[in-house]
PDB file of C-alpha atoms in Angstrom:
ATOM      1  CA  MET Z   1     283.896 154.199  88.979  1.00  0.00           C
ATOM      2  CA  ALA Z   2     280.946 151.912  88.343  1.00  0.00           C
ATOM      3  CA  ALA Z   3     282.367 149.101  90.472  1.00  0.00           C
ATOM      4  CA  GLU Z   4     282.744 151.203  93.640  1.00  0.00           C
ATOM      5  CA  ALA Z   5     279.760 149.601  95.401  1.00  0.00           C
ATOM      6  CA  GLU Z   6     281.096 146.118  94.641  1.00  0.00           C
ATOM      7  CA  ILE Z   7     284.560 147.134  95.845  1.00  0.00           C
ATOM      8  CA  LEU Z   8     283.091 148.402  99.118  1.00  0.00           C
ATOM      9  CA  GLU Z   9     281.167 145.133  99.511  1.00  0.00           C
ATOM     10  CA  GLU Z  10     284.392 143.166  99.042  1.00  0.00           C
ATOM     11  CA  LEU Z  11     286.144 145.314 101.659  1.00  0.00           C
ATOM     12  CA  ALA Z  12     283.250 144.671 104.077  1.00  0.00           C
ATOM     13  CA  ARG Z  13     283.492 140.916 103.455  1.00  0.00           C
ATOM     14  CA  LEU Z  14     287.244 141.048 104.097  1.00  0.00           C
ATOM     15  CA  ARG Z  15     286.705 142.875 107.383  1.00  0.00           C
ATOM     16  CA  ALA Z  16     284.082 140.288 108.372  1.00  0.00           C
ATOM     17  CA  ARG Z  17     286.513 137.423 107.660  1.00  0.00           C
ATOM     18  CA  VAL Z  18     289.401 139.124 109.502  1.00  0.00           C
ATOM     19  CA  PRO Z  19     287.844 140.927 112.486  1.00  0.00           C
ATOM     20  CA  GLN Z  20     291.222 142.312 113.622  1.00  0.00           C
ATOM     21  CA  LEU Z  21     291.354 144.606 110.579  1.00  0.00           C
ATOM     22  CA  THR Z  22     291.099 148.228 111.573  1.00  0.00           C
ATOM     23  CA  GLY Z  23     290.837 149.573 108.046  1.00  0.00           C
ATOM     24  CA  ALA Z  24     291.198 148.873 104.352  1.00  0.00           C
ATOM     25  CA  LEU Z  25     291.361 150.842 101.156  1.00  0.00           C
ATOM     26  CA  VAL Z  26     291.810 150.273  97.454  1.00  0.00           C
ATOM     27  CA  ALA Z  27     294.024 152.725  95.607  1.00  0.00           C
ATOM     28  CA  GLY Z  28     295.035 153.012  92.009  1.00  0.00           C
ATOM     29  CA  THR Z  29     298.687 152.659  91.174  1.00  0.00           C
ATOM     30  CA  ASP Z  30     298.615 156.429  90.641  1.00  0.00           C
ATOM     31  CA  GLY Z  31     297.798 156.971  94.336  1.00  0.00           C
ATOM     32  CA  LEU Z  32     294.140 157.914  93.940  1.00  0.00           C
ATOM     33  CA  ILE Z  33     291.545 156.367  96.252  1.00  0.00           C
ATOM     34  CA  LEU Z  34     289.100 154.024  94.543  1.00  0.00           C
ATOM     35  CA  ALA Z  35     287.275 152.973  97.728  1.00  0.00           C
ATOM     36  CA  GLN Z  36     287.906 153.091 101.457  1.00  0.00           C
ATOM     37  CA  ASP Z  37     286.735 151.548 104.695  1.00  0.00           C
ATOM     38  CA  CYS Z  38     289.104 153.165 107.168  1.00  0.00           C
ATOM     39  CA  ARG Z  39     287.682 156.099 109.084  1.00  0.00           C
ATOM     40  CA  PRO Z  40     290.473 156.996 111.521  1.00  0.00           C
ATOM     41  CA  VAL Z  41     293.215 156.939 108.871  1.00  0.00           C
ATOM     42  CA  ASP Z  42     294.072 159.736 106.435  1.00  0.00           C
ATOM     43  CA  ALA Z  43     292.861 157.864 103.380  1.00  0.00           C
ATOM     44  CA  GLU Z  44     294.257 160.260 100.764  1.00  0.00           C
ATOM     45  CA  GLY Z  45     297.686 160.242 102.384  1.00  0.00           C
ATOM     46  CA  THR Z  46     297.555 156.476 102.764  1.00  0.00           C
ATOM     47  CA  ALA Z  47     296.633 156.038  99.099  1.00  0.00           C
ATOM     48  CA  ALA Z  48     299.626 158.168  98.110  1.00  0.00           C
ATOM     49  CA  LEU Z  49     301.878 156.170 100.441  1.00  0.00           C
ATOM     50  CA  THR Z  50     300.471 152.966  98.970  1.00  0.00           C
ATOM     51  CA  ALA Z  51     301.490 154.079  95.488  1.00  0.00           C
ATOM     52  CA  ALA Z  52     304.967 155.018  96.722  1.00  0.00           C
ATOM     53  CA  ALA Z  53     305.393 151.728  98.612  1.00  0.00           C
ATOM     54  CA  LEU Z  54     304.138 149.850  95.575  1.00  0.00           C
ATOM     55  CA  ALA Z  55     306.682 151.555  93.344  1.00  0.00           C
ATOM     56  CA  VAL Z  56     309.522 150.666  95.730  1.00  0.00           C
ATOM     57  CA  ALA Z  57     308.283 147.080  96.114  1.00  0.00           C
ATOM     58  CA  LEU Z  58     308.060 146.670  92.341  1.00  0.00           C
ATOM     59  CA  ARG Z  59     311.622 147.902  91.915  1.00  0.00           C
ATOM     60  CA  LEU Z  60     312.869 145.682  94.733  1.00  0.00           C
ATOM     61  CA  SER Z  61     311.167 142.532  93.447  1.00  0.00           C
ATOM     62  CA  GLY Z  62     312.452 143.311  89.946  1.00  0.00           C
ATOM     63  CA  ALA Z  63     315.994 143.907  91.158  1.00  0.00           C
ATOM     64  CA  ALA Z  64     315.908 140.629  93.056  1.00  0.00           C
ATOM     65  CA  GLY Z  65     314.658 138.832  89.948  1.00  0.00           C
ATOM     66  CA  HIS Z  66     311.741 137.337  91.857  1.00  0.00           C
ATOM     67  CA  GLY Z  67     308.980 138.162  89.409  1.00  0.00           C
ATOM     68  CA  GLU Z  68     305.809 140.179  89.873  1.00  0.00           C
ATOM     69  CA  PHE Z  69     304.910 142.009  93.081  1.00  0.00           C
ATOM     70  CA  ARG Z  70     302.423 140.220  95.325  1.00  0.00           C
ATOM     71  CA  GLU Z  71     302.466 141.872  98.760  1.00  0.00           C
ATOM     72  CA  LEU Z  72     304.340 144.088 101.182  1.00  0.00           C
ATOM     73  CA  VAL Z  73     303.897 143.737 104.956  1.00  0.00           C
ATOM     74  CA  VAL Z  74     305.031 146.198 107.600  1.00  0.00           C
ATOM     75  CA  ARG Z  75     304.992 145.025 111.192  1.00  0.00           C
ATOM     76  CA  ALA Z  76     304.976 147.904 113.650  1.00  0.00           C
ATOM     77  CA  GLU Z  77     304.767 148.115 117.414  1.00  0.00           C
ATOM     78  CA  SER Z  78     300.989 148.564 117.363  1.00  0.00           C
ATOM     79  CA  GLY Z  79     299.972 146.429 114.413  1.00  0.00           C
ATOM     80  CA  TYR Z  80     300.384 145.703 110.736  1.00  0.00           C
ATOM     81  CA  ALA Z  81     300.084 147.621 107.500  1.00  0.00           C
ATOM     82  CA  ALA Z  82     300.074 145.523 104.360  1.00  0.00           C
ATOM     83  CA  VAL Z  83     299.753 146.213 100.644  1.00  0.00           C
ATOM     84  CA  TYR Z  84     298.509 143.492  98.298  1.00  0.00           C
ATOM     85  CA  ALA Z  85     298.375 143.457  94.507  1.00  0.00           C
ATOM     86  CA  ALA Z  86     294.843 143.994  93.192  1.00  0.00           C
ATOM     87  CA  GLY Z  87     295.018 143.470  89.472  1.00  0.00           C
ATOM     88  CA  ALA Z  88     297.100 145.461  87.046  1.00  0.00           C
ATOM     89  CA  SER Z  89     296.036 148.916  88.138  1.00  0.00           C
ATOM     90  CA  ALA Z  90     295.268 148.876  91.870  1.00  0.00           C
ATOM     91  CA  ALA Z  91     296.451 147.814  95.297  1.00  0.00           C
ATOM     92  CA  LEU Z  92     294.675 146.789  98.483  1.00  0.00           C
ATOM     93  CA  THR Z  93     296.024 148.304 101.701  1.00  0.00           C
ATOM     94  CA  VAL Z  94     294.942 146.890 105.049  1.00  0.00           C
ATOM     95  CA  PHE Z  95     295.645 147.806 108.661  1.00  0.00           C
ATOM     96  CA  ALA Z  96     295.428 145.212 111.401  1.00  0.00           C
ATOM     97  CA  GLU Z  97     295.838 144.872 115.138  1.00  0.00           C
ATOM     98  CA  PRO Z  98     299.049 143.337 116.550  1.00  0.00           C
ATOM     99  CA  ARG Z  99     297.170 140.189 117.641  1.00  0.00           C
ATOM    100  CA  THR Z 100     296.170 139.419 114.037  1.00  0.00           C
ATOM    101  CA  ASN Z 101     296.889 135.943 112.712  1.00  0.00           C
ATOM    102  CA  VAL Z 102     299.162 136.972 109.830  1.00  0.00           C
ATOM    103  CA  GLY Z 103     298.594 133.694 107.979  1.00  0.00           C
ATOM    104  CA  ARG Z 104     294.842 134.319 108.012  1.00  0.00           C
ATOM    105  CA  LEU Z 105     295.421 137.941 106.987  1.00  0.00           C
ATOM    106  CA  HIS Z 106     297.479 136.817 103.979  1.00  0.00           C
ATOM    107  CA  LEU Z 107     294.944 134.174 102.955  1.00  0.00           C
ATOM    108  CA  GLU Z 108     291.963 136.505 103.070  1.00  0.00           C
ATOM    109  CA  ALA Z 109     293.692 139.626 101.733  1.00  0.00           C
ATOM    110  CA  ARG Z 110     295.139 137.703  98.778  1.00  0.00           C
ATOM    111  CA  ARG Z 111     291.663 136.433  97.905  1.00  0.00           C
ATOM    112  CA  ALA Z 112     290.194 139.900  98.291  1.00  0.00           C
ATOM    113  CA  GLY Z 113     293.020 141.421  96.232  1.00  0.00           C
ATOM    114  CA  ALA Z 114     292.323 138.991  93.397  1.00  0.00           C
ATOM    115  CA  ARG Z 115     288.599 139.780  93.453  1.00  0.00           C
ATOM    116  CA  LEU Z 116     289.229 143.527  93.718  1.00  0.00           C
ATOM    117  CA  GLY Z 117     291.643 143.309  90.799  1.00  0.00           C
ATOM    118  CA  GLU Z 118     288.923 141.698  88.684  1.00  0.00           C
ATOM    119  CA  LEU Z 119     286.485 144.456  89.634  1.00  0.00           C
ATOM    120  CA  VAL Z 120     288.874 147.358  89.040  1.00  0.00           C
ATOM    121  CA  ASP Z 121     290.431 146.018  85.853  1.00  0.00           C
ATOM    122  CA  GLY Z 122     286.973 145.071  84.556  1.00  0.00           C
ATOM    123  CA  ALA Z 123     285.617 148.545  85.291  1.00  0.00           C
ATOM    124  CA  LEU Z 124     288.535 150.115  83.453  1.00  0.00           C
ATOM    125  CA  GLU Z 125     287.881 147.904  80.428  1.00  0.00           C
ATOM    126  CA  ARG Z 126     284.158 148.776  80.418  1.00  0.00           C
ATOM    127  CA  PRO Z 127     283.853 152.465  81.314  1.00  0.00           C
ATOM    128  CA  ASP Z 128     280.516 153.980  82.317  1.00  0.00           C
ATOM    129  CA  ARG Z 129     278.427 155.413  79.554  1.00  0.00           C
ATOM    130  CA  THR Z 130     278.525 158.694  81.468  1.00  0.00           C
ATOM    131  CA  GLN Z 131     282.261 159.008  80.933  1.00  0.00           C
ATOM    132  CA  VAL Z 132     283.695 160.903  77.999  1.00  0.00           C
ATOM    133  CA  GLN Z 133     283.478 158.891  74.822  1.00  0.00           C
ATOM    134  CA  PRO Z 134     286.436 158.642  72.420  1.00  0.00           C
ATOM    135  CA  ARG Z 135     286.753 161.379  69.820  1.00  0.00           C
ATOM    136  CA  ARG Z 136     285.032 160.734  66.549  1.00  0.00           C
ATOM    137  CA  GLU Z 137     286.832 160.682  63.241  1.00  0.00           C
ATOM    138  CA  ARG Z 138     286.712 163.972  61.327  1.00  0.00           C
ATOM    139  CA  ASN Z 139     284.346 162.625  58.668  1.00  0.00           C
ATOM    140  CA  GLU Z 140     281.944 161.154  61.197  1.00  0.00           C
ATOM    141  CA  PRO Z 141     279.039 163.392  62.267  1.00  0.00           C
ATOM    142  CA  SER Z 142     278.873 164.411  65.911  1.00  0.00           C
ATOM    143  CA  TRP Z 143     275.083 163.884  66.116  1.00  0.00           C
ATOM    144  CA  PRO Z 144     273.304 160.539  66.268  1.00  0.00           C
ATOM    145  CA  ARG Z 145     272.443 159.060  62.906  1.00  0.00           C
ATOM    146  CA  GLN Z 146     268.824 158.385  62.169  1.00  0.00           C
ATOM    147  CA  THR Z 147     267.995 154.975  60.834  1.00  0.00           C
TER     148      THR Z 147
END
């Protein structure tokens, strides 16, 4: 994905603004990793869990009639795991220490999720030129036209 460097920069800025973060990753709604900044965590497994948690959260928010999914927070004995919406096709997952100011975490992760959503959705709208181009019509030549 062309925006991967920008996504990693946004994750670094988030970690700078919330020093208690122990990791962060951006995953597609299909469970594939788009970018990660979380060394001690199984990123592929976490991305798959993010997609599963996202699916459950979407169903739950829909069943409650409360509108679109925004975030899911899990408070555990040794810290937090949270999933934030990041546009139409991705989610931001963060891990934080138990001493984290959750209000600050929400503020910064929501901002980062919005920015990451712009990057991911924008990259999907404007694919790299190196990616496979759409099929041509049958009557259109497969070679470049000379002008």
